[in-house]
Amino acid sequence: MAKKWVITALLMFGVYALLMYVYIFHSGSGGIPNALKGTVADPQLFMSERELYLSEEYSKIRNFLFFVATPFEWLVYLFILITGLSQAFERWMPLRKKWSILQNAVYLFLLSLFIFFLLFPLDYYRYSLSKKYGISNQAFNSWMRDNVIEFWVSFGTTVVIVTVLYWLINKSPKKWWLNAWLLMIPFSIFLMFIQPVVIDPLYNDFYPLTNKELETEILTLAEQANIPTEHVYEVNMAEKTNALNAYVTGIGSNARIVLWDTTLNRLSENEILFIMAHEMGHYVEKHIYFGIAGYILTTLVGLWLTAKLMPWVITRYGRVLKIKRLNAIHSLPLFLLITSFLLFVSSPLSNYISRYQETRADQYAIELVADRDAAVSTFQELTKAGLSEVNPPLLVKWFRYSHPPMLERINKVANEIETKE
């Protein structure tokens, strides 16, 4: 029975991967509409032939990797369950019936380490791919350092979450999902609060913007937008990447507007001010808080669905998956598989909401700075720096794009300003 499951899963994955390969590499979708050819949104006008070629090639490979990586992760969870590895990890836990957090830590360390090594070739290929196409310039030892930090940060938070989760399952088999959700709310807000000052600095150095004249310009914009802020932060990313970025992170007194130094080095002052106006738009529109509310709501639905699906799967297929009971920690890979699947299938909705918010932030930036040339050139530079696909295929847009494609963004800001003029 287990062998049949493995063969079936591999065949399904193979057929799925083949279909996605054909769709991404040979469907011919994602071209430039005739109506936009020759406009400022047409990459033929602002990208070189080599940039266009690399952008198309790089985007296709990245898109294909995205669509196969998550289902491959599901196969890993299934393999861990069917082979009995999850039960074996549980049997190796010391101090049985004592110090449950230590037992869980041992189990999670073995599970996380196994998954880390199994997925490492795929992660390394992504890293080498970004170096090959000139997006990343990060040395291997620096990249490995970031991976190790991420492993331990994830491990630490997972130990706490899983220990509480299985304690709740033991205490309340019927309502554990609701109790877990109620505890998740303050925990998630706490993590968002400490993210900018505790977690992010583990990876990079953050400091107030060194260009004080530019900071004054940005703070003037912030004052016009009624945003109470004293500093704009920059982060040293030039030693890791050639891509450009700026973002808003944190909540409350720890909220920060952050600029990558690559953005400062490559863009003009007017372009940087447009980006800052965009980030201020997120603040003014309260997108961070809407995001928190959306996360809380989707987590409630996700936990409820997981609580319904896990007992059904264990009752029907527990023998094949080698899961004896729901409240045993060796059932965790099934929990991870289900939640990963739910996140994947719900990503088109979350991405749609995110794209709407990004469009709103773009509109706010246009109204605040009213600089068409800066808006257009900013998006053009972002496209070139990241070798972005300006008009991706529909499925790629639905599942991957939390921001509107650059073709839409450039065309929209250009039309918005022209209309106002």
GROMACS .gro file of C-alpha atoms in nm, residues 14-241:
model
  228
   14GLY     CA    1   0.581   1.425  -1.274
   15VAL     CA    2   0.267   1.495  -1.480
   16TYR     CA    3   0.210   1.824  -1.295
   17ALA     CA    4   0.573   1.933  -1.348
   18LEU     CA    5   0.550   1.847  -1.719
   19LEU     CA    6   0.228   2.047  -1.762
   20MET     CA    7   0.378   2.347  -1.581
   21TYR     CA    8   0.693   2.321  -1.796
   22VAL     CA    9   0.486   2.331  -2.115
   23TYR     CA   10   0.274   2.619  -1.985
   24ILE     CA   11   0.567   2.834  -1.875
   25PHE     CA   12   0.819   2.760  -2.151
   26HIS     CA   13   0.597   2.693  -2.454
   27SER     CA   14   0.253   2.851  -2.407
   28GLY     CA   15   0.355   3.180  -2.567
   29SER     CA   16   0.153   3.378  -2.311
   30GLY     CA   17   0.276   3.694  -2.142
   31GLY     CA   18   0.362   3.900  -2.451
   32ILE     CA   19   0.323   4.275  -2.490
   33PRO     CA   20  -0.026   4.383  -2.609
   34ASN     CA   21  -0.021   4.565  -2.942
   35ALA     CA   22  -0.181   4.872  -2.785
   36LEU     CA   23   0.116   4.915  -2.550
   37LYS     CA   24   0.395   4.851  -2.798
   38GLY     CA   25   0.607   5.160  -2.845
   39THR     CA   26   0.482   5.320  -2.522
   40VAL     CA   27   0.686   5.388  -2.207
   41ALA     CA   28   0.560   5.053  -2.074
   42ASP     CA   29   0.721   4.858  -2.360
   43PRO     CA   30   1.047   4.698  -2.235
   44GLN     CA   31   1.183   4.713  -2.591
   45LEU     CA   32   1.230   5.086  -2.532
   46PHE     CA   33   1.411   5.082  -2.197
   47MET     CA   34   1.588   4.745  -2.187
   48SER     CA   35   1.879   4.630  -2.403
   49GLU     CA   36   1.852   4.318  -2.619
   50ARG     CA   37   2.063   4.127  -2.369
   51GLU     CA   38   1.851   4.245  -2.076
   52LEU     CA   39   1.535   4.139  -2.261
   53TYR     CA   40   1.680   3.796  -2.336
   54LEU     CA   41   1.805   3.742  -1.981
   55SER     CA   42   1.478   3.868  -1.835
   56GLU     CA   43   1.271   3.623  -2.039
   57GLU     CA   44   1.503   3.329  -1.970
   58TYR     CA   45   1.551   3.403  -1.599
   59SER     CA   46   1.180   3.463  -1.538
   60LYS     CA   47   1.078   3.135  -1.698
   61ILE     CA   48   1.325   2.933  -1.492
   62ARG     CA   49   1.222   3.109  -1.169
   63ASN     CA   50   0.852   3.063  -1.242
   64PHE     CA   51   0.897   2.694  -1.313
   65LEU     CA   52   1.098   2.647  -0.993
   66PHE     CA   53   0.826   2.822  -0.794
   67PHE     CA   54   0.551   2.597  -0.924
   68VAL     CA   55   0.741   2.272  -0.865
   69ALA     CA   56   0.912   2.361  -0.534
   70THR     CA   57   0.599   2.369  -0.315
   71PRO     CA   58   0.453   2.037  -0.442
   72PHE     CA   59   0.801   1.887  -0.403
   73GLU     CA   60   0.790   2.000  -0.039
   74TRP     CA   61   0.461   1.811  -0.004
   75LEU     CA   62   0.634   1.501  -0.138
   76VAL     CA   63   0.902   1.543   0.129
   77TYR     CA   64   0.639   1.554   0.406
   78LEU     CA   65   0.468   1.250   0.256
   79PHE     CA   66   0.799   1.063   0.237
   80ILE     CA   67   0.877   1.142   0.602
   81LEU     CA   68   0.539   1.002   0.707
   82ILE     CA   69   0.521   0.692   0.485
   83THR     CA   70   0.876   0.576   0.557
   84GLY     CA   71   0.817   0.606   0.933
   85LEU     CA   72   1.090   0.868   0.973
   86SER     CA   73   0.856   1.091   1.171
   87GLN     CA   74   0.790   0.810   1.421
   88ALA     CA   75   1.162   0.737   1.435
   89PHE     CA   76   1.240   1.101   1.518
   90GLU     CA   77   0.982   1.082   1.797
   91ARG     CA   78   1.132   0.761   1.939
   92TRP     CA   79   1.472   0.925   1.965
   93MET     CA   80   1.338   1.194   2.200
   94PRO     CA   81   1.494   1.177   2.550
   95LEU     CA   82   1.316   1.219   2.886
   96ARG     CA   83   0.986   1.068   2.784
   97LYS     CA   84   0.684   1.211   2.966
   98LYS     CA   85   0.904   1.486   3.112
   99TRP     CA   86   1.005   1.825   2.983
  100SER     CA   87   0.781   1.816   2.676
  101ILE     CA   88   0.943   2.127   2.531
  102LEU     CA   89   1.283   1.950   2.529
  103GLN     CA   90   1.130   1.643   2.367
  104ASN     CA   91   0.966   1.861   2.104
  105ALA     CA   92   1.291   2.050   2.048
  106VAL     CA   93   1.479   1.725   1.976
  107TYR     CA   94   1.207   1.602   1.738
  108LEU     CA   95   1.187   1.937   1.558
  109PHE     CA   96   1.564   1.963   1.530
  110LEU     CA   97   1.585   1.622   1.362
  111LEU     CA   98   1.287   1.699   1.136
  112SER     CA   99   1.411   2.048   1.044
  113LEU     CA  100   1.765   1.927   0.978
  114PHE     CA  101   1.641   1.646   0.754
  115ILE     CA  102   1.418   1.882   0.554
  116PHE     CA  103   1.696   2.144   0.536
  117PHE     CA  104   1.940   1.898   0.377
  118LEU     CA  105   1.677   1.750   0.148
  119LEU     CA  106   1.577   2.092   0.012
  120PHE     CA  107   1.930   2.237   0.015
  121PRO     CA  108   2.011   2.142  -0.350
  122LEU     CA  109   1.705   2.335  -0.468
  123ASP     CA  110   1.793   2.635  -0.251
  124TYR     CA  111   2.153   2.628  -0.375
  125TYR     CA  112   2.036   2.612  -0.737
  126ARG     CA  113   1.823   2.922  -0.682
  127TYR     CA  114   2.123   3.098  -0.528
  128SER     CA  115   2.357   2.999  -0.813
  129LEU     CA  116   2.092   3.099  -1.067
  130SER     CA  117   2.061   3.449  -0.922
  131LYS     CA  118   2.441   3.481  -0.932
  132LYS     CA  119   2.457   3.358  -1.290
  133TYR     CA  120   2.209   3.623  -1.404
  134GLY     CA  121   2.372   3.902  -1.206
  135ILE     CA  122   2.094   3.954  -0.952
  136SER     CA  123   2.296   3.828  -0.657
  137ASN     CA  124   2.660   3.907  -0.584
  138GLN     CA  125   2.659   3.742  -0.242
  139ALA     CA  126   2.953   3.523  -0.150
  140PHE     CA  127   2.875   3.161  -0.069
  141ASN     CA  128   2.986   3.189   0.295
  142SER     CA  129   2.760   3.493   0.344
  143TRP     CA  130   2.469   3.309   0.182
  144MET     CA  131   2.528   3.007   0.405
  145ARG     CA  132   2.545   3.233   0.710
  146ASP     CA  133   2.200   3.373   0.624
  147ASN     CA  134   2.069   3.019   0.579
  148VAL     CA  135   2.204   2.909   0.917
  149ILE     CA  136   2.055   3.215   1.088
  150GLU     CA  137   1.720   3.149   0.921
  151PHE     CA  138   1.734   2.784   1.030
  152TRP     CA  139   1.786   2.872   1.397
  153VAL     CA  140   1.534   3.160   1.401
  154SER     CA  141   1.274   2.933   1.240
  155PHE     CA  142   1.366   2.646   1.472
  156GLY     CA  143   1.332   2.861   1.786
  157THR     CA  144   0.990   3.000   1.694
  158THR     CA  145   0.869   2.659   1.573
  159VAL     CA  146   0.960   2.491   1.905
  160VAL     CA  147   0.741   2.738   2.092
  161ILE     CA  148   0.453   2.718   1.843
  162VAL     CA  149   0.451   2.338   1.814
  163THR     CA  150   0.482   2.282   2.190
  164VAL     CA  151   0.180   2.505   2.254
  165LEU     CA  152  -0.010   2.357   1.957
  166TYR     CA  153   0.021   1.994   2.070
  167TRP     CA  154  -0.047   2.089   2.432
  168LEU     CA  155  -0.375   2.243   2.311
  169ILE     CA  156  -0.456   1.936   2.100
  170ASN     CA  157  -0.406   1.715   2.407
  171LYS     CA  158  -0.614   1.942   2.632
  172SER     CA  159  -0.896   2.013   2.388
  173PRO     CA  160  -0.912   1.775   2.088
  174LYS     CA  161  -1.229   1.943   1.956
  175LYS     CA  162  -1.150   2.311   2.007
  176TRP     CA  163  -0.771   2.318   1.981
  177TRP     CA  164  -0.785   2.511   1.654
  178LEU     CA  165  -0.986   2.796   1.811
  179ASN     CA  166  -0.761   2.817   2.117
  180ALA     CA  167  -0.453   2.807   1.896
  181TRP     CA  168  -0.593   3.093   1.687
  182LEU     CA  169  -0.666   3.304   1.997
  183LEU     CA  170  -0.308   3.258   2.120
  184MET     CA  171  -0.169   3.316   1.772
  185ILE     CA  172  -0.302   3.673   1.757
  186PRO     CA  173  -0.086   3.829   2.033
  187PHE     CA  174   0.211   3.609   1.936
  188SER     CA  175   0.199   3.723   1.570
  189ILE     CA  176   0.165   4.088   1.669
  190PHE     CA  177   0.461   4.046   1.905
  191LEU     CA  178   0.674   3.900   1.623
  192MET     CA  179   0.575   4.188   1.391
  193PHE     CA  180   0.671   4.435   1.663
  194ILE     CA  181   1.018   4.288   1.723
  195GLN     CA  182   1.092   4.203   1.358
  196PRO     CA  183   1.265   4.535   1.268
  197VAL     CA  184   1.475   4.561   1.585
  198VAL     CA  185   1.556   4.199   1.673
  199ILE     CA  186   1.522   3.966   1.372
  200ASP     CA  187   1.609   4.180   1.067
  201PRO     CA  188   1.942   4.306   1.214
  202LEU     CA  189   2.058   3.943   1.238
  203TYR     CA  190   2.088   3.942   0.858
  204ASN     CA  191   2.192   4.299   0.774
  205ASP     CA  192   2.302   4.627   0.928
  206PHE     CA  193   2.037   4.899   0.955
  207TYR     CA  194   2.116   5.264   1.024
  208PRO     CA  195   1.957   5.609   0.972
  209LEU     CA  196   1.988   5.741   0.619
  210THR     CA  197   2.338   5.886   0.578
  211ASN     CA  198   2.234   6.134   0.308
  212LYS     CA  199   2.084   6.398   0.539
  213GLU     CA  200   1.968   6.624   0.255
  214LEU     CA  201   1.769   6.337   0.106
  215GLU     CA  202   1.639   6.244   0.451
  216THR     CA  203   1.514   6.601   0.494
  217GLU     CA  204   1.331   6.577   0.161
  218ILE     CA  205   1.174   6.246   0.262
  219LEU     CA  206   1.072   6.376   0.605
  220THR     CA  207   0.913   6.678   0.435
  221LEU     CA  208   0.703   6.439   0.229
  222ALA     CA  209   0.616   6.249   0.545
  223GLU     CA  210   0.504   6.572   0.711
  224GLN     CA  211   0.279   6.651   0.413
  225ALA     CA  212   0.127   6.304   0.454
  226ASN     CA  213   0.085   6.353   0.832
  227ILE     CA  214   0.319   6.062   0.907
  228PRO     CA  215   0.498   6.094   1.243
  229THR     CA  216   0.853   5.976   1.173
  230GLU     CA  217   1.200   6.098   1.267
  231HIS     CA  218   1.422   5.870   1.057
  232VAL     CA  219   1.437   5.680   0.733
  233TYR     CA  220   1.658   5.372   0.752
  234GLU     CA  221   1.894   5.229   0.496
  235VAL     CA  222   2.029   4.876   0.490
  236ASN     CA  223   2.354   4.748   0.340
  237MET     CA  224   2.240   4.514   0.064
  238ALA     CA  225   2.499   4.601  -0.204
  239GLU     CA  226   2.728   4.322  -0.086
  240LYS     CA  227   2.448   4.070  -0.146
  241THR     CA  228   2.240   4.183  -0.441
   0.00000   0.00000   0.00000
